[in-house]
mmCIF file of C-alpha atoms in Angstrom:
data_model
loop_
_atom_site.group_PDB
_atom_site.id
_atom_site.type_symbol
_atom_site.label_atom_id
_atom_site.label_comp_id
_atom_site.label_asym_id
_atom_site.label_seq_id
_atom_site.Cartn_x
_atom_site.Cartn_y
_atom_site.Cartn_z
ATOM 1 C CA ASP A 17 -2.181 13.566 14.833
ATOM 2 C CA ILE A 18 1.272 15.009 15.503
ATOM 3 C CA VAL A 19 2.485 16.954 12.476
ATOM 4 C CA MET A 20 6.246 16.968 11.912
ATOM 5 C CA THR A 21 7.592 19.951 9.976
ATOM 6 C CA GLN A 22 11.122 19.870 8.603
ATOM 7 C CA THR A 23 13.176 22.738 7.271
ATOM 8 C CA PRO A 24 14.798 23.320 4.916
ATOM 9 C CA LEU A 25 13.344 21.262 2.091
ATOM 10 C CA SER A 26 16.735 21.139 0.424
ATOM 11 C CA SER A 27 20.236 21.824 1.683
ATOM 12 C CA PRO A 28 23.055 22.255 -0.857
ATOM 13 C CA VAL A 29 26.305 21.941 1.087
ATOM 14 C CA THR A 30 29.980 22.201 0.228
ATOM 15 C CA LEU A 31 32.014 19.116 1.086
ATOM 16 C CA GLY A 32 33.598 19.504 4.499
ATOM 17 C CA GLN A 33 31.133 22.170 5.589
ATOM 18 C CA PRO A 34 28.444 21.735 8.255
ATOM 19 C CA ALA A 35 24.755 21.136 7.634
ATOM 20 C CA SER A 36 21.800 21.559 9.932
ATOM 21 C CA ILE A 37 18.217 20.295 9.653
ATOM 22 C CA SER A 38 15.351 21.435 11.833
ATOM 23 C CA CYS A 39 12.291 19.431 12.828
ATOM 24 C CA ARG A 40 9.334 20.871 14.707
ATOM 25 C CA SER A 41 6.425 18.850 16.072
ATOM 26 C CA SER A 42 2.888 20.217 16.475
ATOM 27 C CA GLN A 43 2.836 18.995 20.080
ATOM 28 C CA SER A 44 5.303 17.832 22.683
ATOM 29 C CA LEU A 45 6.988 14.506 22.002
ATOM 30 C CA VAL A 46 7.612 13.787 25.677
ATOM 31 C CA HIS A 47 6.063 10.402 26.451
ATOM 32 C CA SER A 48 4.295 9.700 29.751
ATOM 33 C CA ASN A 49 7.339 7.629 30.724
ATOM 34 C CA GLY A 50 9.563 10.702 30.406
ATOM 35 C CA ASN A 51 11.315 9.657 27.200
ATOM 36 C CA THR A 52 11.155 11.659 23.980
ATOM 37 C CA TYR A 53 10.870 9.356 20.999
ATOM 38 C CA LEU A 54 12.299 11.479 18.200
ATOM 39 C CA SER A 55 14.511 9.758 15.665
ATOM 40 C CA TRP A 56 16.456 10.879 12.608
ATOM 41 C CA LEU A 57 16.646 8.659 9.549
ATOM 42 C CA GLN A 58 18.873 8.837 6.490
ATOM 43 C CA GLN A 59 17.762 7.514 3.110
ATOM 44 C CA ARG A 60 20.455 7.358 0.468
ATOM 45 C CA PRO A 61 19.314 7.210 -3.174
ATOM 46 C CA GLY A 62 17.804 3.812 -3.967
ATOM 47 C CA GLN A 63 18.261 2.565 -0.395
ATOM 48 C CA PRO A 64 15.887 1.878 2.494
ATOM 49 C CA PRO A 65 15.897 4.265 5.451
ATOM 50 C CA ARG A 66 18.596 3.872 8.085
ATOM 51 C CA VAL A 67 18.410 5.088 11.681
ATOM 52 C CA LEU A 68 21.018 7.677 12.599
ATOM 53 C CA ILE A 69 19.757 9.070 15.892
ATOM 54 C CA TYR A 70 17.163 7.873 18.407
ATOM 55 C CA LYS A 71 15.630 9.539 21.478
ATOM 56 C CA ILE A 72 16.776 12.977 20.287
ATOM 57 C CA SER A 73 20.525 12.598 20.622
ATOM 58 C CA ASN A 74 21.631 8.947 20.786
ATOM 59 C CA ARG A 75 23.690 7.799 17.828
ATOM 60 C CA PHE A 76 22.762 4.373 16.500
ATOM 61 C CA SER A 77 25.435 1.704 16.235
ATOM 62 C CA GLY A 78 27.933 2.407 13.456
ATOM 63 C CA VAL A 79 26.832 6.011 12.843
ATOM 64 C CA PRO A 80 29.787 8.403 12.464
ATOM 65 C CA ASP A 81 30.220 10.968 15.219
ATOM 66 C CA ARG A 82 29.906 13.829 12.721
ATOM 67 C CA PHE A 83 26.144 13.287 13.113
ATOM 68 C CA SER A 84 24.554 14.741 16.224
ATOM 69 C CA GLY A 85 21.029 15.388 17.423
ATOM 70 C CA SER A 86 19.686 17.881 19.911
ATOM 71 C CA GLY A 87 16.489 19.521 21.070
ATOM 72 C CA ALA A 88 13.603 19.047 23.443
ATOM 73 C CA GLY A 89 9.813 19.193 23.582
ATOM 74 C CA THR A 90 8.794 20.274 20.107
ATOM 75 C CA ASP A 91 12.023 21.537 18.504
ATOM 76 C CA PHE A 92 14.795 19.273 17.298
ATOM 77 C CA THR A 93 17.918 19.575 15.177
ATOM 78 C CA LEU A 94 20.167 17.202 13.276
ATOM 79 C CA LYS A 95 23.671 18.471 12.583
ATOM 80 C CA ILE A 96 26.359 17.103 10.326
ATOM 81 C CA SER A 97 29.644 18.654 11.417
ATOM 82 C CA ARG A 98 31.483 18.112 8.105
ATOM 83 C CA VAL A 99 29.486 16.819 5.163
ATOM 84 C CA GLU A 100 31.017 13.961 3.193
ATOM 85 C CA ALA A 101 29.974 12.684 -0.234
ATOM 86 C CA GLU A 102 28.324 9.596 1.311
ATOM 87 C CA ASP A 103 25.960 11.843 3.288
ATOM 88 C CA VAL A 104 23.979 12.735 0.166
ATOM 89 C CA GLY A 105 20.364 11.674 0.525
ATOM 90 C CA VAL A 106 17.092 12.562 2.199
ATOM 91 C CA TYR A 107 16.850 12.953 5.965
ATOM 92 C CA TYR A 108 13.634 12.410 7.902
ATOM 93 C CA CYS A 109 12.640 13.050 11.475
ATOM 94 C CA MET A 110 10.179 10.577 12.945
ATOM 95 C CA GLN A 111 8.152 10.566 16.135
ATOM 96 C CA THR A 112 7.134 7.321 17.812
ATOM 97 C CA THR A 113 5.763 8.865 21.006
ATOM 98 C CA GLN A 114 2.154 8.642 19.938
ATOM 99 C CA PHE A 115 0.022 6.838 17.365
ATOM 100 C CA PRO A 116 -0.229 7.481 14.498
ATOM 101 C CA LEU A 117 3.536 7.456 14.060
ATOM 102 C CA THR A 118 4.484 10.361 11.831
ATOM 103 C CA PHE A 119 7.404 11.567 9.757
ATOM 104 C CA GLY A 120 8.689 14.922 8.648
ATOM 105 C CA GLY A 121 8.479 15.635 4.947
ATOM 106 C CA GLY A 122 12.186 15.101 4.404
ATOM 107 C CA THR A 123 15.230 17.288 3.736
ATOM 108 C CA LYS A 124 17.379 16.595 0.715
ATOM 109 C CA VAL A 125 21.092 17.036 1.362
ATOM 110 C CA GLU A 126 23.123 17.489 -1.787
ATOM 111 C CA ILE A 127 26.623 18.614 -2.623
ATOM 112 C CA LYS A 128 27.084 22.065 -4.180
ATOM 113 C CA GLU B 19 23.398 -10.279 12.112
ATOM 114 C CA VAL B 20 19.931 -8.771 12.390
ATOM 115 C CA HIS B 21 18.093 -9.023 9.071
ATOM 116 C CA LEU B 22 14.609 -8.261 7.741
ATOM 117 C CA LEU B 23 13.538 -9.409 4.294
ATOM 118 C CA GLU B 24 10.227 -8.378 2.776
ATOM 119 C CA SER B 25 8.463 -10.291 0.016
ATOM 120 C CA GLY B 26 5.052 -10.626 -1.585
ATOM 121 C CA GLY B 27 4.889 -7.390 -3.519
ATOM 122 C CA GLY B 28 3.697 -7.257 -7.095
ATOM 123 C CA LEU B 29 1.184 -5.885 -9.555
ATOM 124 C CA VAL B 30 -2.468 -6.025 -8.505
ATOM 125 C CA GLN B 31 -5.678 -4.515 -9.879
ATOM 126 C CA PRO B 32 -7.686 -1.964 -7.928
ATOM 127 C CA GLY B 33 -9.917 -3.768 -5.448
ATOM 128 C CA GLY B 34 -7.548 -6.709 -5.296
ATOM 129 C CA SER B 35 -5.620 -8.221 -2.403
ATOM 130 C CA LEU B 36 -2.012 -8.953 -1.569
ATOM 131 C CA ARG B 37 -0.201 -10.381 1.441
ATOM 132 C CA LEU B 38 3.237 -9.081 2.286
ATOM 133 C CA SER B 39 5.698 -11.005 4.421
ATOM 134 C CA CYS B 40 8.738 -9.884 6.391
ATOM 135 C CA ALA B 41 11.129 -12.665 7.389
ATOM 136 C CA ALA B 42 13.227 -11.843 10.434
ATOM 137 C CA SER B 43 16.535 -13.380 11.428
ATOM 138 C CA GLY B 44 19.418 -12.758 13.820
ATOM 139 C CA PHE B 45 17.309 -11.841 16.872
ATOM 140 C CA THR B 46 14.557 -13.184 19.127
ATOM 141 C CA PHE B 47 11.614 -12.083 17.011
ATOM 142 C CA ALA B 48 8.943 -12.430 19.711
ATOM 143 C CA ASN B 49 10.750 -9.895 21.919
ATOM 144 C CA TYR B 50 10.226 -7.052 19.471
ATOM 145 C CA ALA B 51 7.286 -5.049 18.215
ATOM 146 C CA MET B 52 7.252 -4.488 14.461
ATOM 147 C CA ILE B 53 5.888 -1.878 12.097
ATOM 148 C CA TRP B 54 5.130 -1.438 8.398
ATOM 149 C CA VAL B 55 5.996 1.823 6.646
ATOM 150 C CA ARG B 56 5.408 2.681 3.009
ATOM 151 C CA GLN B 57 6.842 5.114 0.495
ATOM 152 C CA ALA B 58 4.937 6.111 -2.636
ATOM 153 C CA PRO B 59 7.071 6.793 -5.731
ATOM 154 C CA GLY B 60 9.053 9.992 -5.237
ATOM 155 C CA LYS B 61 7.352 10.718 -1.912
ATOM 156 C CA GLY B 62 8.179 10.598 1.787
ATOM 157 C CA LEU B 63 7.656 7.933 4.411
ATOM 158 C CA GLU B 64 4.206 6.992 5.735
ATOM 159 C CA TRP B 65 3.525 4.733 8.708
ATOM 160 C CA VAL B 66 1.063 1.925 7.949
ATOM 161 C CA SER B 67 0.665 -0.349 10.961
ATOM 162 C CA ALA B 68 2.258 -1.684 14.138
ATOM 163 C CA ILE B 69 2.034 -4.857 16.217
ATOM 164 C CA GLY B 70 3.401 -5.840 19.620
ATOM 165 C CA GLY B 71 5.818 -8.710 20.115
ATOM 166 C CA ARG B 72 3.114 -11.024 21.453
ATOM 167 C CA GLY B 73 0.904 -10.347 18.438
ATOM 168 C CA THR B 74 -1.431 -8.109 20.403
ATOM 169 C CA GLY B 75 -1.588 -4.339 20.447
ATOM 170 C CA THR B 76 -2.204 -3.635 16.763
ATOM 171 C CA ASN B 77 -2.511 -0.125 15.378
ATOM 172 C CA TYR B 78 -3.251 1.256 11.919
ATOM 173 C CA ALA B 79 -3.097 4.524 10.042
ATOM 174 C CA ASP B 80 -6.629 5.792 9.432
ATOM 175 C CA SER B 81 -6.499 5.283 5.657
ATOM 176 C CA MET B 82 -5.626 1.588 6.129
ATOM 177 C CA LYS B 83 -8.109 0.718 8.886
ATOM 178 C CA GLY B 84 -10.568 -1.925 7.785
ATOM 179 C CA ARG B 85 -8.554 -2.752 4.667
ATOM 180 C CA PHE B 86 -5.150 -3.851 6.030
ATOM 181 C CA THR B 87 -4.433 -6.432 8.728
ATOM 182 C CA ILE B 88 -1.097 -6.828 10.456
ATOM 183 C CA SER B 89 -0.196 -10.160 12.055
ATOM 184 C CA ARG B 90 2.822 -12.229 12.971
ATOM 185 C CA ASP B 91 3.850 -15.848 13.401
ATOM 186 C CA ASN B 92 6.473 -15.933 16.127
ATOM 187 C CA SER B 93 7.114 -19.647 15.558
ATOM 188 C CA LYS B 94 8.240 -18.838 12.000
ATOM 189 C CA ASN B 95 9.732 -15.381 12.687
ATOM 190 C CA ILE B 96 7.516 -13.777 10.050
ATOM 191 C CA LEU B 97 5.548 -10.539 10.051
ATOM 192 C CA TYR B 98 2.602 -10.167 7.676
ATOM 193 C CA LEU B 99 0.522 -7.426 6.143
ATOM 194 C CA GLN B 100 -2.714 -8.529 4.517
ATOM 195 C CA MET B 101 -3.895 -5.796 2.162
ATOM 196 C CA ASN B 102 -7.450 -5.895 0.804
ATOM 197 C CA SER B 103 -9.525 -3.488 -1.302
ATOM 198 C CA LEU B 104 -6.349 -2.032 -2.742
ATOM 199 C CA ARG B 105 -6.470 1.428 -4.286
ATOM 200 C CA LEU B 106 -4.266 3.194 -6.804
ATOM 201 C CA GLU B 107 -2.866 5.312 -3.978
ATOM 202 C CA ASP B 108 -1.596 2.206 -2.170
ATOM 203 C CA THR B 109 1.140 1.929 -4.805
ATOM 204 C CA ALA B 110 4.384 2.150 -2.842
ATOM 205 C CA VAL B 111 7.452 0.397 -1.543
ATOM 206 C CA TYR B 112 6.511 -1.277 1.729
ATOM 207 C CA PHE B 113 9.166 -1.596 4.440
ATOM 208 C CA CYS B 114 9.046 -3.587 7.645
ATOM 209 C CA ALA B 115 11.035 -2.283 10.587
ATOM 210 C CA ARG B 116 11.855 -3.445 14.107
ATOM 211 C CA VAL B 117 10.937 -1.600 17.288
ATOM 212 C CA PRO B 118 13.461 -1.961 20.157
ATOM 213 C CA GLY B 119 11.027 -3.391 22.701
ATOM 214 C CA ILE B 120 8.139 -5.816 22.993
ATOM 215 C CA ASP B 121 5.579 -3.015 22.961
ATOM 216 C CA CYS B 122 5.362 -0.228 20.438
ATOM 217 C CA CYS B 123 6.924 2.218 19.975
ATOM 218 C CA GLY B 124 10.129 3.360 21.597
ATOM 219 C CA GLY B 125 11.707 4.143 18.284
ATOM 220 C CA VAL B 126 12.628 2.019 15.292
ATOM 221 C CA ASP B 127 16.057 0.531 14.716
ATOM 222 C CA VAL B 128 16.401 -2.000 11.870
ATOM 223 C CA TRP B 129 14.722 -1.672 8.463
ATOM 224 C CA GLY B 130 14.207 -4.145 5.650
ATOM 225 C CA GLN B 131 14.994 -3.478 1.993
ATOM 226 C CA GLY B 132 11.334 -3.117 1.010
ATOM 227 C CA THR B 133 8.948 -4.783 -1.424
ATOM 228 C CA THR B 134 7.139 -2.948 -4.207
ATOM 229 C CA VAL B 135 3.366 -2.965 -4.536
ATOM 230 C CA THR B 136 1.848 -1.577 -7.732
ATOM 231 C CA VAL B 137 -1.909 -1.120 -7.950
ATOM 232 C CA SER B 138 -2.945 -0.595 -11.546
ATOM 233 C CA SER B 139 -5.561 -1.695 -14.025
#
């Protein structure tokens, strides 16, 4: 199974300041078709998950451009350029390259 | 508007069974693979099962194999999860989610609101 490791566990951020979350996979997420199926999800308190980023760096419809994804192979990063109050929640990376599908343990973003 | 609505959750005793449903609307259901994901109280996300758009190509997490069965009725636009031999550790919110493609799994795009399953004596 591909293990997804996220850091940090928690990220206290000042409003308007940037935040960065790292996700490392135990093996390459490059699919045989050449795509890398790494997504970032946001889960606000009491809400279901919501897709922010798919295939490493593609923003899903309606996602603000302050969210960006980058990386390749086994190392990936989600950045929030300027944190807003509505960004509070838990962020997960998820790989869908290989079964079983697996998630990172989550990073809690909170306001200082 | 694309919409997924889960139902069927509830309280069940250990060893019991439950069938979850996920009603889809706003898109051509048969053109999309679907997955189930669960979240135990206060915990992270755990993938449960996946099924291709045609109803073939099913996959399960190891801890669910032999106990859970994923299926779909494309004529009714409904995804199912039959859960048997339920254990205390199956207590969770169960989400259905759509895969952008007829085969799994080039990502996940739309998620339902979830339905709560509580296994307790």
